[in-house]
Structures are given as structure tokens and as C-alpha cells.
mmCIF file of C-alpha atoms in Angstrom:
data_model
loop_
_atom_site.group_PDB
_atom_site.id
_atom_site.type_symbol
_atom_site.label_atom_id
_atom_site.label_comp_id
_atom_site.label_asym_id
_atom_site.label_seq_id
_atom_site.Cartn_x
_atom_site.Cartn_y
_atom_site.Cartn_z
ATOM 1 C CA MET A 1 -0.173 -0.117 -0.126
ATOM 2 C CA ARG A 2 2.679 2.454 0.774
ATOM 3 C CA ILE A 3 4.640 2.006 -2.610
ATOM 4 C CA LEU A 4 1.151 2.403 -4.154
ATOM 5 C CA ARG A 5 0.538 5.682 -2.316
ATOM 6 C CA GLN A 6 4.322 6.736 -3.281
ATOM 7 C CA PHE A 7 3.541 5.779 -6.917
ATOM 8 C CA VAL A 8 0.206 7.808 -6.836
ATOM 9 C CA TYR A 9 2.076 10.972 -5.259
ATOM 10 C CA ALA A 10 4.623 10.754 -8.021
ATOM 11 C CA MET A 11 2.375 10.676 -11.030
ATOM 12 C CA LEU A 12 0.291 13.594 -9.414
ATOM 13 C CA VAL A 13 3.471 15.551 -9.223
ATOM 14 C CA ILE A 14 4.288 14.823 -12.880
ATOM 15 C CA SER A 15 0.850 15.902 -14.021
ATOM 16 C CA GLY A 16 1.816 19.550 -12.749
ATOM 17 C CA LEU A 17 -1.603 19.595 -10.692
ATOM 18 C CA PRO A 18 -0.046 20.602 -7.268
ATOM 19 C CA TRP A 19 1.473 23.119 -9.079
ATOM 20 C CA LEU A 20 -1.533 24.424 -10.731
ATOM 21 C CA VAL A 21 -3.120 23.814 -7.100
ATOM 22 C CA ALA A 22 -0.319 26.251 -5.418
ATOM 23 C CA ARG A 23 -1.062 28.659 -8.048
ATOM 24 C CA LEU A 24 -4.704 29.204 -7.023
ATOM 25 C CA ASN A 25 -3.643 29.078 -3.379
ATOM 26 C CA GLY A 26 -1.079 31.565 -4.015
ATOM 27 C CA GLN A 27 -2.895 34.062 -1.559
ATOM 28 C CA ARG A 28 -3.179 31.771 1.184
ATOM 29 C CA SER A 29 0.100 31.035 3.560
ATOM 30 C CA LEU A 30 2.002 27.986 4.559
ATOM 31 C CA ILE A 31 3.500 27.096 8.115
ATOM 32 C CA LEU A 32 5.892 23.979 8.264
ATOM 33 C CA ALA A 33 5.631 22.283 11.319
ATOM 34 C CA TYR A 34 9.047 19.915 12.129
ATOM 35 C CA HIS A 35 10.506 18.364 15.301
ATOM 36 C CA GLY A 36 13.537 16.712 14.715
ATOM 37 C CA VAL A 37 16.212 16.420 12.150
ATOM 38 C CA HIS A 38 19.004 13.989 12.334
ATOM 39 C CA ASP A 39 21.805 13.078 10.521
ATOM 40 C CA GLY A 40 22.488 9.113 11.511
ATOM 41 C CA VAL A 41 20.949 6.019 11.357
ATOM 42 C CA ALA A 42 17.844 5.984 13.830
ATOM 43 C CA ASP A 43 16.339 3.066 15.625
ATOM 44 C CA PRO A 44 13.245 2.615 13.851
ATOM 45 C CA ARG A 45 11.221 2.167 17.283
ATOM 46 C CA LEU A 46 13.011 5.422 18.737
ATOM 47 C CA ASN A 47 11.618 7.114 15.592
ATOM 48 C CA PHE A 48 8.580 5.133 14.840
ATOM 49 C CA ASP A 49 6.427 7.797 13.660
ATOM 50 C CA GLY A 50 8.694 9.542 11.591
ATOM 51 C CA MET A 51 9.193 12.703 14.405
ATOM 52 C CA HIS A 52 12.851 13.096 13.087
ATOM 53 C CA VAL A 53 13.270 14.231 9.521
ATOM 54 C CA ARG A 54 16.838 12.703 7.929
ATOM 55 C CA ALA A 55 19.233 15.867 7.250
ATOM 56 C CA ARG A 56 19.274 14.682 3.600
ATOM 57 C CA ARG A 57 15.485 14.962 3.331
ATOM 58 C CA PHE A 58 15.158 18.001 4.945
ATOM 59 C CA ALA A 59 17.645 19.985 2.957
ATOM 60 C CA ARG A 60 15.933 18.778 -0.217
ATOM 61 C CA GLN A 61 12.432 20.086 1.176
ATOM 62 C CA MET A 62 14.054 23.279 2.658
ATOM 63 C CA ARG A 63 15.622 23.898 -0.906
ATOM 64 C CA TYR A 64 12.237 23.155 -2.669
ATOM 65 C CA VAL A 65 10.349 25.668 -0.101
ATOM 66 C CA ALA A 66 13.372 28.318 -0.876
ATOM 67 C CA ARG A 67 12.514 28.235 -4.595
ATOM 68 C CA ARG A 68 8.924 28.303 -4.602
ATOM 69 C CA TYR A 69 7.984 30.658 -1.532
ATOM 70 C CA GLU A 70 8.928 33.674 -0.118
ATOM 71 C CA VAL A 71 9.907 32.378 3.499
ATOM 72 C CA THR A 72 9.190 34.693 6.271
ATOM 73 C CA THR A 73 8.814 34.747 9.928
ATOM 74 C CA LEU A 74 5.506 34.316 11.925
ATOM 75 C CA ASP A 75 5.858 38.316 12.499
ATOM 76 C CA GLY A 76 6.479 38.906 9.001
ATOM 77 C CA LEU A 77 3.405 37.024 7.995
ATOM 78 C CA LEU A 78 1.208 39.355 10.109
ATOM 79 C CA ASP A 79 3.292 42.486 9.272
ATOM 80 C CA GLY A 80 3.973 41.954 5.598
ATOM 81 C CA GLY A 81 0.526 43.048 4.222
ATOM 82 C CA PRO A 82 -1.735 41.224 1.696
ATOM 83 C CA SER A 83 -0.543 38.430 -0.588
ATOM 84 C CA ALA A 84 -2.484 39.602 -3.314
ATOM 85 C CA GLY A 85 0.202 40.792 -6.369
ATOM 86 C CA ARG A 86 2.984 38.815 -4.529
ATOM 87 C CA SER A 87 4.810 36.741 -7.077
ATOM 88 C CA ARG A 88 5.220 33.673 -4.643
ATOM 89 C CA PRO A 89 3.198 32.492 -1.738
ATOM 90 C CA ARG A 90 4.744 32.847 1.535
ATOM 91 C CA ALA A 91 6.122 30.141 3.843
ATOM 92 C CA VAL A 92 6.795 29.845 7.774
ATOM 93 C CA ILE A 93 9.162 27.206 9.183
ATOM 94 C CA THR A 94 8.534 25.997 12.550
ATOM 95 C CA LEU A 95 10.200 23.499 14.701
ATOM 96 C CA ASP A 96 8.594 22.029 18.064
ATOM 97 C CA ASP A 97 9.943 20.684 21.221
ATOM 98 C CA GLY A 98 13.582 22.110 21.304
ATOM 99 C CA TYR A 99 15.606 19.059 20.285
ATOM 100 C CA ARG A 100 19.439 19.596 20.303
ATOM 101 C CA ASN A 101 19.519 18.020 16.731
ATOM 102 C CA VAL A 102 17.680 21.201 15.622
ATOM 103 C CA GLN A 103 21.159 23.055 16.768
ATOM 104 C CA ARG A 104 23.256 20.784 15.388
ATOM 105 C CA VAL A 105 21.902 19.778 12.278
ATOM 106 C CA ALA A 106 18.734 21.825 10.859
ATOM 107 C CA GLN A 107 20.160 25.093 11.846
ATOM 108 C CA PRO A 108 23.121 24.965 9.466
ATOM 109 C CA ILE A 109 20.782 23.796 6.790
ATOM 110 C CA LEU A 110 18.459 26.770 7.146
ATOM 111 C CA ARG A 111 21.634 28.983 7.400
ATOM 112 C CA ALA A 112 22.919 28.067 4.314
ATOM 113 C CA LEU A 113 19.981 28.487 2.375
ATOM 114 C CA GLY A 114 19.119 32.097 4.153
ATOM 115 C CA LEU A 115 15.901 30.754 5.576
ATOM 116 C CA PRO A 116 14.273 32.086 8.794
ATOM 117 C CA ALA A 117 12.736 29.854 11.040
ATOM 118 C CA THR A 118 11.382 29.349 14.567
ATOM 119 C CA VAL A 119 11.708 26.829 17.502
ATOM 120 C CA PHE A 120 9.225 26.413 20.054
ATOM 121 C CA VAL A 121 10.856 25.456 23.350
ATOM 122 C CA PRO A 122 9.033 24.195 26.474
ATOM 123 C CA THR A 123 11.433 25.701 29.010
ATOM 124 C CA ASP A 124 11.173 22.556 31.744
ATOM 125 C CA PHE A 125 12.901 20.351 29.370
ATOM 126 C CA ALA A 126 15.829 22.615 28.814
ATOM 127 C CA LEU A 127 16.506 22.815 32.666
ATOM 128 C CA ARG A 128 15.852 19.354 33.614
ATOM 129 C CA ALA A 129 18.095 15.994 33.068
ATOM 130 C CA ARG A 130 15.127 14.043 32.356
ATOM 131 C CA GLY A 131 13.925 13.582 28.680
ATOM 132 C CA PHE A 132 10.557 13.969 27.408
ATOM 133 C CA TRP A 133 8.160 11.299 28.161
ATOM 134 C CA TRP A 134 7.607 10.186 24.776
ATOM 135 C CA ASP A 135 11.451 9.594 24.138
ATOM 136 C CA ARG A 136 11.703 7.852 27.260
ATOM 137 C CA LEU A 137 8.683 5.466 26.314
ATOM 138 C CA ARG A 138 10.203 4.787 23.141
ATOM 139 C CA VAL A 139 13.466 3.492 25.068
ATOM 140 C CA MET A 140 11.589 1.308 27.381
ATOM 141 C CA VAL A 141 9.868 -0.464 24.495
ATOM 142 C CA ALA A 142 13.108 -0.847 22.519
ATOM 143 C CA ALA A 143 14.790 -2.113 25.549
ATOM 144 C CA ALA A 144 11.960 -4.683 26.846
ATOM 145 C CA GLU A 145 12.326 -8.481 25.840
ATOM 146 C CA ARG A 146 8.869 -9.547 26.789
ATOM 147 C CA PRO A 147 6.995 -10.892 23.955
ATOM 148 C CA HIS A 148 3.544 -8.652 25.241
ATOM 149 C CA VAL A 149 2.483 -6.176 27.797
ATOM 150 C CA ALA A 150 -0.751 -5.122 29.378
ATOM 151 C CA ALA A 151 -1.535 -1.713 28.240
ATOM 152 C CA ALA A 152 -2.996 -0.821 31.683
ATOM 153 C CA ALA A 153 -1.705 -1.523 35.312
ATOM 154 C CA GLY A 154 -3.327 -4.772 36.843
ATOM 155 C CA GLY A 155 -3.334 -6.472 33.754
ATOM 156 C CA ALA A 156 -6.720 -5.437 32.882
ATOM 157 C CA GLY A 157 -7.656 -4.445 29.206
ATOM 158 C CA ARG A 158 -5.716 -4.871 26.212
ATOM 159 C CA THR A 159 -2.604 -6.516 26.182
ATOM 160 C CA LEU A 160 -0.308 -5.639 23.071
ATOM 161 C CA PRO A 161 2.127 -7.784 21.568
ATOM 162 C CA LEU A 162 5.865 -6.722 21.124
ATOM 163 C CA ARG A 163 7.290 -9.647 19.107
ATOM 164 C CA THR A 164 7.887 -7.921 16.114
ATOM 165 C CA LEU A 165 8.881 -4.257 14.797
ATOM 166 C CA GLY A 166 5.555 -3.854 13.555
ATOM 167 C CA GLU A 167 3.899 -4.625 17.074
ATOM 168 C CA GLN A 168 6.566 -2.675 18.611
ATOM 169 C CA LYS A 169 5.352 0.241 16.600
ATOM 170 C CA ALA A 170 1.770 -0.234 16.891
ATOM 171 C CA ALA A 171 2.059 -0.724 20.840
ATOM 172 C CA LEU A 172 4.261 2.659 20.987
ATOM 173 C CA ALA A 173 1.382 4.517 19.017
ATOM 174 C CA GLN A 174 -1.457 3.045 21.293
ATOM 175 C CA LEU A 175 0.658 4.048 24.553
ATOM 176 C CA SER A 176 1.415 7.487 23.235
ATOM 177 C CA ASP A 177 -1.821 8.088 22.478
ATOM 178 C CA ASP A 178 -3.075 6.668 26.047
ATOM 179 C CA LEU A 179 -0.458 8.633 28.017
ATOM 180 C CA ARG A 180 -0.996 11.843 26.124
ATOM 181 C CA ARG A 181 -4.024 12.259 27.817
ATOM 182 C CA LEU A 182 -2.801 12.523 31.139
ATOM 183 C CA THR A 183 -1.137 15.370 33.415
ATOM 184 C CA SER A 184 2.472 15.293 34.409
ATOM 185 C CA PRO A 185 1.875 13.543 37.661
ATOM 186 C CA ARG A 186 -0.381 11.030 36.428
ATOM 187 C CA ARG A 187 1.777 10.192 33.446
ATOM 188 C CA GLU A 188 4.921 9.490 35.429
ATOM 189 C CA THR A 189 3.027 7.073 37.789
ATOM 190 C CA ALA A 190 1.906 5.403 34.497
ATOM 191 C CA LEU A 191 5.479 5.191 33.009
ATOM 192 C CA ARG A 192 6.773 3.534 36.143
ATOM 193 C CA SER A 193 4.165 1.119 36.325
ATOM 194 C CA LEU A 194 4.802 0.384 32.749
ATOM 195 C CA ALA A 195 8.361 -0.060 32.968
ATOM 196 C CA THR A 196 7.619 -2.580 35.813
ATOM 197 C CA ARG A 197 5.359 -4.621 33.385
ATOM 198 C CA LEU A 198 8.033 -4.437 30.910
ATOM 199 C CA GLY A 199 10.651 -5.548 32.799
ATOM 200 C CA VAL A 200 12.813 -2.246 32.536
ATOM 201 C CA ARG A 201 13.938 0.134 34.486
ATOM 202 C CA ALA A 202 12.304 3.427 34.319
ATOM 203 C CA SER A 203 15.190 6.295 33.730
ATOM 204 C CA ALA A 204 15.680 9.838 32.419
ATOM 205 C CA ASP A 205 17.263 8.533 29.216
ATOM 206 C CA ALA A 206 15.639 9.420 26.113
ATOM 207 C CA GLY A 207 17.991 8.073 23.784
ATOM 208 C CA PRO A 208 19.889 9.664 21.176
ATOM 209 C CA LEU A 209 17.123 11.602 19.054
ATOM 210 C CA GLY A 210 15.669 13.019 22.554
ATOM 211 C CA GLU A 211 18.603 15.008 23.655
ATOM 212 C CA ARG A 212 17.229 18.842 24.233
ATOM 213 C CA LEU A 213 18.721 22.145 23.984
ATOM 214 C CA SER A 214 20.061 23.580 27.002
ATOM 215 C CA ALA A 215 19.130 27.145 27.843
ATOM 216 C CA ALA A 216 22.794 28.431 26.482
ATOM 217 C CA GLU A 217 22.053 26.509 23.195
ATOM 218 C CA VAL A 218 18.590 28.235 23.185
ATOM 219 C CA ARG A 219 20.501 31.506 23.533
ATOM 220 C CA ALA A 220 22.622 30.755 20.986
ATOM 221 C CA LEU A 221 20.088 29.928 18.631
ATOM 222 C CA ALA A 222 18.454 32.937 19.362
ATOM 223 C CA GLU A 223 21.683 34.959 18.510
ATOM 224 C CA ALA A 224 22.011 33.380 15.001
ATOM 225 C CA GLY A 225 18.706 34.689 14.008
ATOM 226 C CA ILE A 226 16.556 31.865 14.857
ATOM 227 C CA THR A 227 13.088 33.024 16.395
ATOM 228 C CA ILE A 228 12.500 31.367 19.671
ATOM 229 C CA GLY A 229 8.814 30.549 20.582
ATOM 230 C CA SER A 230 7.250 29.054 23.866
ATOM 231 C CA HIS A 231 5.711 25.514 24.005
ATOM 232 C CA GLY A 232 4.818 25.573 27.518
ATOM 233 C CA VAL A 233 6.454 24.785 30.811
ATOM 234 C CA SER A 234 5.965 21.041 30.988
ATOM 235 C CA HIS A 235 4.530 20.329 27.320
ATOM 236 C CA ASP A 236 1.241 19.588 29.320
ATOM 237 C CA ALA A 237 -1.761 19.672 27.114
ATOM 238 C CA LEU A 238 -3.388 23.299 28.071
ATOM 239 C CA VAL A 239 -6.918 22.268 28.122
ATOM 240 C CA LEU A 240 -6.220 19.687 30.952
ATOM 241 C CA LEU A 241 -5.192 22.377 33.335
ATOM 242 C CA THR A 242 -6.726 24.284 35.800
ATOM 243 C CA PRO A 243 -7.140 27.931 35.141
ATOM 244 C CA GLU A 244 -4.207 28.879 37.394
ATOM 245 C CA ALA A 245 -1.571 26.048 36.084
ATOM 246 C CA LEU A 246 -2.589 27.515 32.341
ATOM 247 C CA ALA A 247 -1.834 31.017 33.361
ATOM 248 C CA HIS A 248 1.625 29.685 34.843
ATOM 249 C CA GLU A 249 2.490 27.709 31.699
ATOM 250 C CA LEU A 250 1.803 30.602 29.592
ATOM 251 C CA SER A 251 3.368 33.430 31.803
ATOM 252 C CA GLU A 252 6.362 31.229 32.991
ATOM 253 C CA SER A 253 7.737 30.079 29.916
ATOM 254 C CA LYS A 254 7.400 33.168 28.293
ATOM 255 C CA ARG A 255 9.241 34.812 31.096
ATOM 256 C CA ARG A 256 12.129 32.529 31.504
ATOM 257 C CA LEU A 257 12.800 32.234 27.494
ATOM 258 C CA GLU A 258 12.814 35.838 27.237
ATOM 259 C CA GLU A 259 15.350 36.003 30.007
ATOM 260 C CA TRP A 260 17.396 33.326 28.454
ATOM 261 C CA THR A 261 17.415 35.149 24.959
ATOM 262 C CA GLY A 262 17.047 38.851 25.956
ATOM 263 C CA ARG A 263 14.497 39.025 23.220
ATOM 264 C CA PRO A 264 10.664 39.335 23.299
ATOM 265 C CA VAL A 265 8.670 35.989 23.084
ATOM 266 C CA ALA A 266 5.561 36.604 21.191
ATOM 267 C CA TRP A 267 4.413 33.270 19.763
ATOM 268 C CA LEU A 268 3.005 30.089 21.198
ATOM 269 C CA ALA A 269 2.970 26.578 19.956
ATOM 270 C CA TYR A 270 -0.061 24.711 21.449
ATOM 271 C CA PRO A 271 1.406 21.447 23.227
ATOM 272 C CA HIS A 272 0.293 18.546 21.338
ATOM 273 C CA GLY A 273 -1.872 21.020 19.269
ATOM 274 C CA GLN A 274 -4.788 21.183 21.783
ATOM 275 C CA PHE A 275 -6.414 24.502 22.507
ATOM 276 C CA SER A 276 -10.195 25.758 23.298
ATOM 277 C CA ALA A 277 -11.681 29.058 23.518
ATOM 278 C CA ALA A 278 -10.352 29.561 27.098
ATOM 279 C CA VAL A 279 -7.069 28.787 26.223
ATOM 280 C CA VAL A 280 -6.956 31.143 23.241
ATOM 281 C CA GLU A 281 -8.194 33.633 25.588
ATOM 282 C CA ALA A 282 -5.443 32.783 28.204
ATOM 283 C CA THR A 283 -2.862 32.960 25.383
ATOM 284 C CA ARG A 284 -4.027 36.281 24.400
ATOM 285 C CA ARG A 285 -4.003 37.850 28.112
ATOM 286 C CA ALA A 286 -0.702 36.376 28.846
ATOM 287 C CA GLY A 287 0.945 38.536 26.046
ATOM 288 C CA TYR A 288 1.248 36.501 23.006
ATOM 289 C CA ARG A 289 1.050 37.913 19.599
ATOM 290 C CA GLY A 290 -0.262 34.821 18.031
ATOM 291 C CA ALA A 291 -0.352 30.838 18.171
ATOM 292 C CA VAL A 292 0.069 28.009 15.779
ATOM 293 C CA THR A 293 -1.906 24.851 15.979
ATOM 294 C CA THR A 294 -1.452 21.057 14.531
ATOM 295 C CA ILE A 295 -4.353 21.328 12.339
ATOM 296 C CA GLU A 296 -3.448 20.519 8.845
ATOM 297 C CA ALA A 297 -4.260 23.156 6.382
ATOM 298 C CA LEU A 298 -2.921 26.242 4.560
ATOM 299 C CA ASN A 299 -4.093 29.835 6.496
ATOM 300 C CA ASP A 300 -6.331 32.282 4.536
ATOM 301 C CA ALA A 301 -5.787 35.786 4.790
ATOM 302 C CA GLY A 302 -8.378 36.160 7.682
ATOM 303 C CA GLN A 303 -7.138 33.391 9.729
ATOM 304 C CA ASP A 304 -7.019 34.245 13.501
ATOM 305 C CA ARG A 305 -3.559 34.250 14.391
ATOM 306 C CA TYR A 306 -4.236 32.333 17.547
ATOM 307 C CA THR A 307 -5.210 29.383 15.740
ATOM 308 C CA LEU A 308 -2.893 29.148 12.952
ATOM 309 C CA ARG A 309 -2.787 26.057 10.777
ATOM 310 C CA ARG A 310 0.327 24.049 10.106
ATOM 311 C CA ILE A 311 1.242 21.299 7.841
ATOM 312 C CA GLY A 312 3.245 18.648 9.435
ATOM 313 C CA VAL A 313 5.936 17.229 8.126
ATOM 314 C CA HIS A 314 7.589 13.217 9.342
ATOM 315 C CA ASP A 315 10.433 11.408 8.044
ATOM 316 C CA ASN A 316 8.146 9.147 5.987
ATOM 317 C CA MET A 317 7.468 11.826 3.428
ATOM 318 C CA THR A 318 9.030 11.682 -0.145
ATOM 319 C CA LEU A 319 9.679 14.579 -1.949
ATOM 320 C CA PRO A 320 6.399 13.981 -4.013
ATOM 321 C CA HIS A 321 4.480 13.502 -1.344
ATOM 322 C CA PHE A 322 5.959 17.006 0.712
ATOM 323 C CA VAL A 323 4.998 18.802 -2.500
ATOM 324 C CA ILE A 324 1.538 17.610 -2.645
ATOM 325 C CA ALA A 325 1.200 18.192 1.375
ATOM 326 C CA VAL A 326 2.354 21.888 0.930
ATOM 327 C CA SER A 327 0.746 22.853 -2.134
ATOM 328 C CA GLY A 328 -2.938 22.330 -0.569
ATOM 329 C CA LEU A 329 -4.010 19.790 -3.006
ATOM 330 C CA HIS A 330 -5.412 18.028 -0.285
ATOM 331 C CA ASP A 331 -7.731 20.824 1.063
ATOM 332 C CA PHE A 332 -8.624 21.290 -2.811
ATOM 333 C CA ILE A 333 -9.750 17.768 -2.969
ATOM 334 C CA VAL A 334 -11.761 17.926 0.294
ATOM 335 C CA GLY A 335 -13.420 21.162 -1.307
ATOM 336 C CA LEU A 336 -14.374 19.716 -4.466
ATOM 337 C CA VAL A 337 -15.858 16.614 -2.786
ATOM 338 C CA ALA A 338 -17.676 18.869 -0.115
ATOM 339 C CA ALA A 339 -18.990 21.051 -2.778
ATOM 340 C CA ALA A 340 -20.264 17.568 -4.887
ATOM 341 C CA ARG A 341 -22.424 16.922 -1.760
ATOM 342 C CA ARG A 342 -23.683 20.133 -1.190
ATOM 343 C CA LEU A 343 -24.792 20.118 -5.176
ATOM 344 C CA ALA A 344 -26.050 16.681 -5.089
ATOM 345 C CA PRO A 345 -29.302 17.268 -3.363
ATOM 346 C CA ARG A 346 -30.157 19.896 -5.946
ATOM 347 C CA ALA A 347 -28.931 17.797 -8.841
ATOM 348 C CA ARG A 348 -31.717 15.074 -7.392
ATOM 349 C CA ARG A 349 -34.518 17.682 -7.398
ATOM 350 C CA LEU A 350 -33.771 19.459 -10.744
ATOM 351 C CA TRP A 351 -33.200 15.870 -12.411
ATOM 352 C CA PRO A 352 -35.602 13.240 -10.616
ATOM 353 C CA ARG A 353 -35.274 9.723 -11.232
ATOM 354 C CA PRO A 354 -37.088 8.345 -13.981
ATOM 355 C CA ALA A 355 -40.264 6.228 -13.292
ATOM 356 C CA LEU A 356 -39.138 3.330 -15.159
ATOM 357 C CA PRO A 357 -35.598 1.856 -14.180
ATOM 358 C CA LEU A 358 -32.726 2.241 -16.797
ATOM 359 C CA PRO A 359 -31.097 -0.887 -17.928
ATOM 360 C CA PRO A 360 -28.064 -1.704 -16.233
ATOM 361 C CA THR A 361 -24.957 -0.148 -17.384
ATOM 362 C CA ASP A 362 -21.451 -2.516 -17.874
ATOM 363 C CA VAL A 363 -18.576 -0.200 -16.307
ATOM 364 C CA ARG A 364 -16.304 -2.751 -17.708
ATOM 365 C CA ALA A 365 -17.313 -0.981 -21.350
ATOM 366 C CA HIS A 366 -15.763 1.820 -19.893
#
């Protein structure tokens, strides 16, 4: 299925349809969302979802973006005026979570191409020795030698097989989804319990891909021209927090990042992409100029600056897949289907079915 999908992507690119749709979407802006960029051989379990893009693939994508788009910052997107009359659509490059490989691998590629970018940093993880919970989860599952594990403590509910690489990836996807719904204290308890069921040690180790930026490295990125944005303090989903905890996440992360960089921090990336009307209002009150989501779409000129859409990029994206994703072709097709569904009832009213049944049509003749 994957090979067939990649073949379809390649044929669509050859047809020129993505470039036609991109021209039609010329007044809409693109915001790309990355996480890490690596230049080695990654354990498939530590990168099971393609969160860290290979350096060679990232460089090809950046060269494509540099040729086809006017690359700007999030501030530039708001301050640059309307897109009408521009020869190229505008694009913004963002990277979430503050992985160290962003400075070591991604930033030199961006610098060589003269491309600005924004890195969203959760401040707690730059200060603590403990890695992100999802990276520690991957290390635990990769080290486990048991053939299966109970998804929940006490052995109740689902049992996840772990015999093959495919089963381990599926288990990681399920466990990640379960743990993402918890606040930090409950999640840490769940991770310790899971480590016991897996027969491994619960540690702070996040693996080679999970190394985080330090405060000094965040400062160095800012001095090199990278915009630093907030990703909260703990990376907890903001919708799960009390109003007091929410206000702390937003104000404390902003304050600390401004202290580290000596520059204003005006932009927020909602952790896990989750937000609500209350979270948006709290973000405004905390003094942010805008915020980005993980909703996969291009941005219209009138898009609310606190709910900007982004196109997520992962390591499983070939260049044809990337071209189609950023062109807006997916949105275009969805729009056509929605329009067809809206017109279908009207068509049935204008052209009612005949009283007598028509002879069957042999579709094979076409």
C-alpha cells in the first residue's frame, strides 16, 4: 500500500496538478511544522512515527521551499501585508520541542539557504536532566524483551504484542496516545508502572534522538537569528489544566525564554496541538501575539492569529509527498468533494429519477 501511495504521489507531481493548485492557493500562507532533524541511522523504534526527519530529506525540502516560496517569520506573516500581487506565496518554517539536533543539524542547513525559522521550546525540559516522556517511552519499549505487555496497570484491558518491529511500533502508537491524555504527575506514575510490566528500568534516558537544547543553546540559536517561541513549561496539554496552572504555563515559559534570549517571546505552539476558547483567551491575556496549532491546512488571509494552521512534516514523506502536502491539493480535493455533496441534493431535485428503471450499465465497457 505504501509503494502504491508513493507511486500516486509521483504521478500527481508529474501531472503538474500540485503546481496548478499551489498557484490557485497563492494568497494562502504555508506554515511547516517539524520536530527533529537527524543525520545518522535512527533506531526505527525511537523514530517510529518519523518525528525526526533525515538531514538529506530536510535539505531537499528546504531547497524546494526556498525556490517556490517567500520564506518569512510568523511576525512577517502578520506584518507583511496582503498576499495579493506577490510573485510567490509566503511560507514559515517552525520546529517544535527544542531538540538539540535542531541546532546541530537543521540550523546549518537553514543558515546555508538563508531561511528564517522559529523553534518552540518547552522550558522545563531545557532545565531538567529528564527527557520527554514520549522519548523515554520509546527507549523503554526498545529495551523490553517480553513478548507482550498489558496496556493498563493490573493486567486489565488490552494486551499489546511486542514480538516484531511492527507490533512494537503499533504498541508505541497506542501507549503514546493513552499517555498523552494524562497530566504530568499521573503520566509519570503510569510510566513507572509500565516499566515494571515491561521488565525494564524507568530512567531519565531519552535516547540519542531525544537530547534537548540547554538554556545556553537556546540563547545561541536566538543570537544566530532563529526566533524562539514558547511551547509551555511542561508540554502538558493546556486544555487539561486548571485556570491557574494554565496561566502559569503561559506566563512562566514566556518569562524564562525572554530571560534566556534577551528578546521578546511573542508566539506560542499549543502543546500536542490542543486548544480551546479558554486557552486562546488565556494566551491573549499572557501577552502572546499569536499561536500555532497542528490543524493540517493552509492559512487564509483572515485566519485568526491564535489558531494558525500548520502542515506537519515527518520522515516518511518523500519529496513528491511533501510537494503535494504543501500545495494545498488535499484541501482542494476535500473542497471539491464537499461542494459535490452540497450540489447532489439539488441535482436530484432538478433531475428526478425516471419512473421506469434504466437498463444496467456495464462499467467494464468504459
